[in-house]
PDB file of N, CA and C in Angstrom:
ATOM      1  N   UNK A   1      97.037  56.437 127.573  1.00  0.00           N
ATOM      2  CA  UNK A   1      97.560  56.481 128.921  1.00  0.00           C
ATOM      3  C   UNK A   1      97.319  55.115 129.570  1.00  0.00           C
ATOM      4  N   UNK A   2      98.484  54.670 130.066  1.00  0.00           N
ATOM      5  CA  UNK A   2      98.119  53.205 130.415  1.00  0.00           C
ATOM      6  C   UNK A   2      97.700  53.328 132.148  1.00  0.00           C
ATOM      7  N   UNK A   3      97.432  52.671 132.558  1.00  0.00           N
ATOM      8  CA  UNK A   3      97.427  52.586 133.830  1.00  0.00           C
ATOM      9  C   UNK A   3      97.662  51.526 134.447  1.00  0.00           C
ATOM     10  N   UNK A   4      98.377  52.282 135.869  1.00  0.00           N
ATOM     11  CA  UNK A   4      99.362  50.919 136.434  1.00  0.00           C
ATOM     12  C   UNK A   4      98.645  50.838 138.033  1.00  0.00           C
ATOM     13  N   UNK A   5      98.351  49.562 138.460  1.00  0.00           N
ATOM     14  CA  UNK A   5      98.439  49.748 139.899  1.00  0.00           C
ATOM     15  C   UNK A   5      99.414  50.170 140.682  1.00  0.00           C
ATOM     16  N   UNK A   6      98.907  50.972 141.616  1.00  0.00           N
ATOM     17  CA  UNK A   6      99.866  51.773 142.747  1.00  0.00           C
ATOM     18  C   UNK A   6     100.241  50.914 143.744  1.00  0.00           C
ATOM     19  N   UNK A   7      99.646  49.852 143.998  1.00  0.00           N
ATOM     20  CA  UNK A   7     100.542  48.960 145.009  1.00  0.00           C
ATOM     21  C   UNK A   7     100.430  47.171 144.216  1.00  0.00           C
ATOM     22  N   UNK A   8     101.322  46.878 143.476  1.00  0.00           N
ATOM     23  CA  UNK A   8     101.264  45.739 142.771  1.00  0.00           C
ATOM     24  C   UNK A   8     100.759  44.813 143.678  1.00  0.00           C
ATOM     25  N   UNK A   9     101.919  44.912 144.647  1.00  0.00           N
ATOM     26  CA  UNK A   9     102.075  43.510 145.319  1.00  0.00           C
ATOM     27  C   UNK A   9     101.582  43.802 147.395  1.00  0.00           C
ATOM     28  N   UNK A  10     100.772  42.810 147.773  1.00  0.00           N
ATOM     29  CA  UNK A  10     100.666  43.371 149.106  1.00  0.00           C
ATOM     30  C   UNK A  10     101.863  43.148 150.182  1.00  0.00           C
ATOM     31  N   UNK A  11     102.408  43.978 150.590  1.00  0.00           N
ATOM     32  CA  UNK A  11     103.792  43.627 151.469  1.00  0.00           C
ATOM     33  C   UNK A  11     102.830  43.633 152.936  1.00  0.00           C
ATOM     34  N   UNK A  12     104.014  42.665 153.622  1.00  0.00           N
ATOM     35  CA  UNK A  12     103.758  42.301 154.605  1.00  0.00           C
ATOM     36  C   UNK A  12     104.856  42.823 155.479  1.00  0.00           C
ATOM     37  N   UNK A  13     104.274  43.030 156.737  1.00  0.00           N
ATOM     38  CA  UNK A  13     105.681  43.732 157.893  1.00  0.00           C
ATOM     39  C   UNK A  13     105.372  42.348 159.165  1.00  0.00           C
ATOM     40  N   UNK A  14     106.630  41.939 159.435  1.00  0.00           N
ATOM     41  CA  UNK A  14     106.518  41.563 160.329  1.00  0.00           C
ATOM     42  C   UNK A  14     107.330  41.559 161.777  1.00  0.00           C
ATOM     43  N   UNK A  15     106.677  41.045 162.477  1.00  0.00           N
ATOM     44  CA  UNK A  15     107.536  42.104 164.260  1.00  0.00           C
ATOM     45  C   UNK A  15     107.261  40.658 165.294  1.00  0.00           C
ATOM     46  N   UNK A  16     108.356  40.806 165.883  1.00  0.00           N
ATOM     47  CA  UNK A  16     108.352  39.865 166.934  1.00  0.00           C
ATOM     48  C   UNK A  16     108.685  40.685 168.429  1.00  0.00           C
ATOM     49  N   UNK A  17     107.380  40.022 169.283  1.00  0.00           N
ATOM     50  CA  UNK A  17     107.583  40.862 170.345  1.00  0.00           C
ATOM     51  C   UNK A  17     107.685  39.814 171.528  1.00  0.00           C
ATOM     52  N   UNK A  18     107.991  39.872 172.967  1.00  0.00           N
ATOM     53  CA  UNK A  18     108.127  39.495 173.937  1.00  0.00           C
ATOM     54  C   UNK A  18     106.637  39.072 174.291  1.00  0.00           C
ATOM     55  N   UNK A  19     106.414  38.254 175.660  1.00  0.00           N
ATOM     56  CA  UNK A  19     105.174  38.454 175.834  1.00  0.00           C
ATOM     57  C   UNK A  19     104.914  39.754 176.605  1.00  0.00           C
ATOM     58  N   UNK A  20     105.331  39.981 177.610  1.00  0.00           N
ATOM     59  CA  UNK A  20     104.962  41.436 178.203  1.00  0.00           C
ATOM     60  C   UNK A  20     104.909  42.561 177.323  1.00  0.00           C
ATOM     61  N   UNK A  21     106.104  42.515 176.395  1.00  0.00           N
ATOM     62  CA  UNK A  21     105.829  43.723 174.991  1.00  0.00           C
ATOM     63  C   UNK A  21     104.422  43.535 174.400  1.00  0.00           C
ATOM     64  N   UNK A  22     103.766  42.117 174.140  1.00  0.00           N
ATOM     65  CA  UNK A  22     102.689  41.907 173.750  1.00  0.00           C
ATOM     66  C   UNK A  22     101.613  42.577 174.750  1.00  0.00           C
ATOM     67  N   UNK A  23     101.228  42.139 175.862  1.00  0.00           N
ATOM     68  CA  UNK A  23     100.424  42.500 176.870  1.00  0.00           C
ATOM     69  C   UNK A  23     100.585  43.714 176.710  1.00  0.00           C
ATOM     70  N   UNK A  24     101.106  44.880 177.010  1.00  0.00           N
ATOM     71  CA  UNK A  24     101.309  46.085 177.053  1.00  0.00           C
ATOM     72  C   UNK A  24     100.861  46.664 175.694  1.00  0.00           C
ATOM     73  N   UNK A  25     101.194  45.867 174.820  1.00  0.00           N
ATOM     74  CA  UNK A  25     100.773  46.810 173.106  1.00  0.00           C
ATOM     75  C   UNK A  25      99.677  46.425 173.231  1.00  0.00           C
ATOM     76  N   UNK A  26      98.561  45.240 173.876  1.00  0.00           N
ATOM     77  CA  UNK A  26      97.182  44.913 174.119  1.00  0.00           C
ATOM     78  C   UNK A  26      96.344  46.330 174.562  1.00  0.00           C
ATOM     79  N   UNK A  27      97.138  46.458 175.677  1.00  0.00           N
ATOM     80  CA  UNK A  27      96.618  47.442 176.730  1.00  0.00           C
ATOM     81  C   UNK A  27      96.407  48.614 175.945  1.00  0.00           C
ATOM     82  N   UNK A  28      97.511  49.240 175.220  1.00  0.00           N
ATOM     83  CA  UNK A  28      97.227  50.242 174.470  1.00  0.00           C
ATOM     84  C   UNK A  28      96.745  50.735 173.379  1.00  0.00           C
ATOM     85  N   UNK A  29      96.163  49.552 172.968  1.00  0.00           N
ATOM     86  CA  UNK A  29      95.325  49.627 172.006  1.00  0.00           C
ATOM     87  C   UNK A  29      93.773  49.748 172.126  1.00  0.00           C
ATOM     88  N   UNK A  30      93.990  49.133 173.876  1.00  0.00           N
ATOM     89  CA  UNK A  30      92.345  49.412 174.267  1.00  0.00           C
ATOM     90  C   UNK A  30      92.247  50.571 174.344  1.00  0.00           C
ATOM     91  N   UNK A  31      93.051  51.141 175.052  1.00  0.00           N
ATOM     92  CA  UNK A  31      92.931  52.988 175.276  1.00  0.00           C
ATOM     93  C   UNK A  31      92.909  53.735 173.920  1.00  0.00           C
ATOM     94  N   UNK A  32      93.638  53.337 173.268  1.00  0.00           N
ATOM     95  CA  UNK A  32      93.343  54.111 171.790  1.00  0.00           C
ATOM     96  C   UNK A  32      92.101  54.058 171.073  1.00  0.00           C
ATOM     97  N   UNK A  33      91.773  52.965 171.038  1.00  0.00           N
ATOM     98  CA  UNK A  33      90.410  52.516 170.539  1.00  0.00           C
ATOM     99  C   UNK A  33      89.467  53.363 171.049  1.00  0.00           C
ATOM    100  N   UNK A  34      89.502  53.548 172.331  1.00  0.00           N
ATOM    101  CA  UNK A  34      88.437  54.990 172.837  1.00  0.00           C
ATOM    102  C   UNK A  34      88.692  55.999 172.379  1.00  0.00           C
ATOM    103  N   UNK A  35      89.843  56.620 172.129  1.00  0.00           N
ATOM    104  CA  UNK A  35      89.770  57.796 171.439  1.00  0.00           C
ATOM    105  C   UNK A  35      89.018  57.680 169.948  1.00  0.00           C
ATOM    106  N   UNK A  36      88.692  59.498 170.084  1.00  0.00           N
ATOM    107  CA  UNK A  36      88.383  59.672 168.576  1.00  0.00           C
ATOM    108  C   UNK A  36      88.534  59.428 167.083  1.00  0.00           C
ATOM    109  N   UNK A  37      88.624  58.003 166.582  1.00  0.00           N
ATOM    110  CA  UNK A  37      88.943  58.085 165.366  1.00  0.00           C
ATOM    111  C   UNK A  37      88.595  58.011 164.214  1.00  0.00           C
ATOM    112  N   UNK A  38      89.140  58.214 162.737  1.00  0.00           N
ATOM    113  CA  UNK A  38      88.144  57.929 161.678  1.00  0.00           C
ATOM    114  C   UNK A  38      87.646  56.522 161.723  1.00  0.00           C
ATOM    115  N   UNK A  39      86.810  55.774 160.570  1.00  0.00           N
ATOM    116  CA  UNK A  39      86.272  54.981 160.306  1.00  0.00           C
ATOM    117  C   UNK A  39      87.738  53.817 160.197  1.00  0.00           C
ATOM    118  N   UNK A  40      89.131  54.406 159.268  1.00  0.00           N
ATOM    119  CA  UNK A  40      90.218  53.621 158.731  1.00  0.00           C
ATOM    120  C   UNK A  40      91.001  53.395 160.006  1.00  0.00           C
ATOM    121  N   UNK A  41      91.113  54.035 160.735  1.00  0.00           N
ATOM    122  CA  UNK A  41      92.130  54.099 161.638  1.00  0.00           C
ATOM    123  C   UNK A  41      91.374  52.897 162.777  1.00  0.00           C
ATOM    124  N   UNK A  42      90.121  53.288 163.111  1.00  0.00           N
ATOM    125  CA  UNK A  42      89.416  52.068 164.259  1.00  0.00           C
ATOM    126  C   UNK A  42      89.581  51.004 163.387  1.00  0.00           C
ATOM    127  N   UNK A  43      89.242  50.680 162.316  1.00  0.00           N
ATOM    128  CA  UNK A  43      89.302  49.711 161.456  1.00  0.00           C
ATOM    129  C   UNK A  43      91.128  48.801 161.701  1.00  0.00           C
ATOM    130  N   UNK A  44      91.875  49.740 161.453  1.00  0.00           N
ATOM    131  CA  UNK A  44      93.240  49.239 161.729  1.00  0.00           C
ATOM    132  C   UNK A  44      93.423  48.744 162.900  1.00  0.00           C
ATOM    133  N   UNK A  45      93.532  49.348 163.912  1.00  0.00           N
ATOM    134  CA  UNK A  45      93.367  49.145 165.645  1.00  0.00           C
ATOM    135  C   UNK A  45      92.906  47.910 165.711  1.00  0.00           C
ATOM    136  N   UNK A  46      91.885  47.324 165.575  1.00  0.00           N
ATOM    137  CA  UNK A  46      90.782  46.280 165.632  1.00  0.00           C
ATOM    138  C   UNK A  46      91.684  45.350 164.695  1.00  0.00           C
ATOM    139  N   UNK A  47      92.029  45.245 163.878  1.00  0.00           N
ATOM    140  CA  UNK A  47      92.820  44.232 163.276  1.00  0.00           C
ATOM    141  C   UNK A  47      94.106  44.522 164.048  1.00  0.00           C
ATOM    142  N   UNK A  48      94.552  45.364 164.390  1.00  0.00           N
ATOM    143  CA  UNK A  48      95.947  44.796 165.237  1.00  0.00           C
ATOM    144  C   UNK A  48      95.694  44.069 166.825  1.00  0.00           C
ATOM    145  N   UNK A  49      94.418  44.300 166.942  1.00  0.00           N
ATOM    146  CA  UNK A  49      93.605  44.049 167.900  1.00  0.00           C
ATOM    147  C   UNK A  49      93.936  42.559 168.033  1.00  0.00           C
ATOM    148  N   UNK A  50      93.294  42.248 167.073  1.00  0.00           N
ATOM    149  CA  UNK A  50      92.725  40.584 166.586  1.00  0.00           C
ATOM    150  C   UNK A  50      93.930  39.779 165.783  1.00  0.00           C
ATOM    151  N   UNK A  51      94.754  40.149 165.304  1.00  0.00           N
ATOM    152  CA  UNK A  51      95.989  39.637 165.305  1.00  0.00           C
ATOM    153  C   UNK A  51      96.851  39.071 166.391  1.00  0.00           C
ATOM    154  N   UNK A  52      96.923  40.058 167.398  1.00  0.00           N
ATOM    155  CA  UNK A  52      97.539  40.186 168.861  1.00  0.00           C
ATOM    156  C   UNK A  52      97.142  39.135 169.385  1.00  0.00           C
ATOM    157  N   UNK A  53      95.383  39.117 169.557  1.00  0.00           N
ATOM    158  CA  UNK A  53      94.906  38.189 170.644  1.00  0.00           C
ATOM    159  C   UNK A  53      95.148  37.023 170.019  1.00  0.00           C
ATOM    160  N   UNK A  54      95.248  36.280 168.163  1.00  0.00           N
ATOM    161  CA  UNK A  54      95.586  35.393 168.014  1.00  0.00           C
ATOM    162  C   UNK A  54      96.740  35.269 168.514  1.00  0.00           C
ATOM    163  N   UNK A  55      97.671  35.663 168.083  1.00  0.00           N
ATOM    164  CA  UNK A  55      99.262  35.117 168.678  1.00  0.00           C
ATOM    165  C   UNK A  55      99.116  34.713 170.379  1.00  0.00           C
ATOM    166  N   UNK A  56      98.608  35.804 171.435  1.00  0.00           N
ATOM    167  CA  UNK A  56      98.539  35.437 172.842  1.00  0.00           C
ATOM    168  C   UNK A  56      97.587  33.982 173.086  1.00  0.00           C
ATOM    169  N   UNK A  57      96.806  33.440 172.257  1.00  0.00           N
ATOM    170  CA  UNK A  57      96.156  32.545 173.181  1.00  0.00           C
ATOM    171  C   UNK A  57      96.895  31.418 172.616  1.00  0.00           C
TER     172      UNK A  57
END
């Protein structure tokens, strides 16, 4: 049985937003971040987090 990796290659998505679209997806990520989440999901948040604030400054 051979075995194959399930994701060969890492794809990338990418999105272009306004600045106010930016500011606003900021905002709501703070509020999400308070909610309840697993370990993967805060983990994600926080990198879209820190992505964001690179592009804004």
């Amino acid at each position: 049985m051979s075995q194959t990796k399930l994701f060969a290659k890492k794809k990338t998505i990418s999105c272009s937003l306004d600045y106010p679209e930016a500011h606003f997806l900021e905002l709501f990520l703070e509020v999400a971040i308070q909610h309840p989440l697993n370990e993967y999901d805060r983990n994600v948040v926080r990198h879209f987090q820190s992505q964001l604030n690179q592009k804004l400054t």
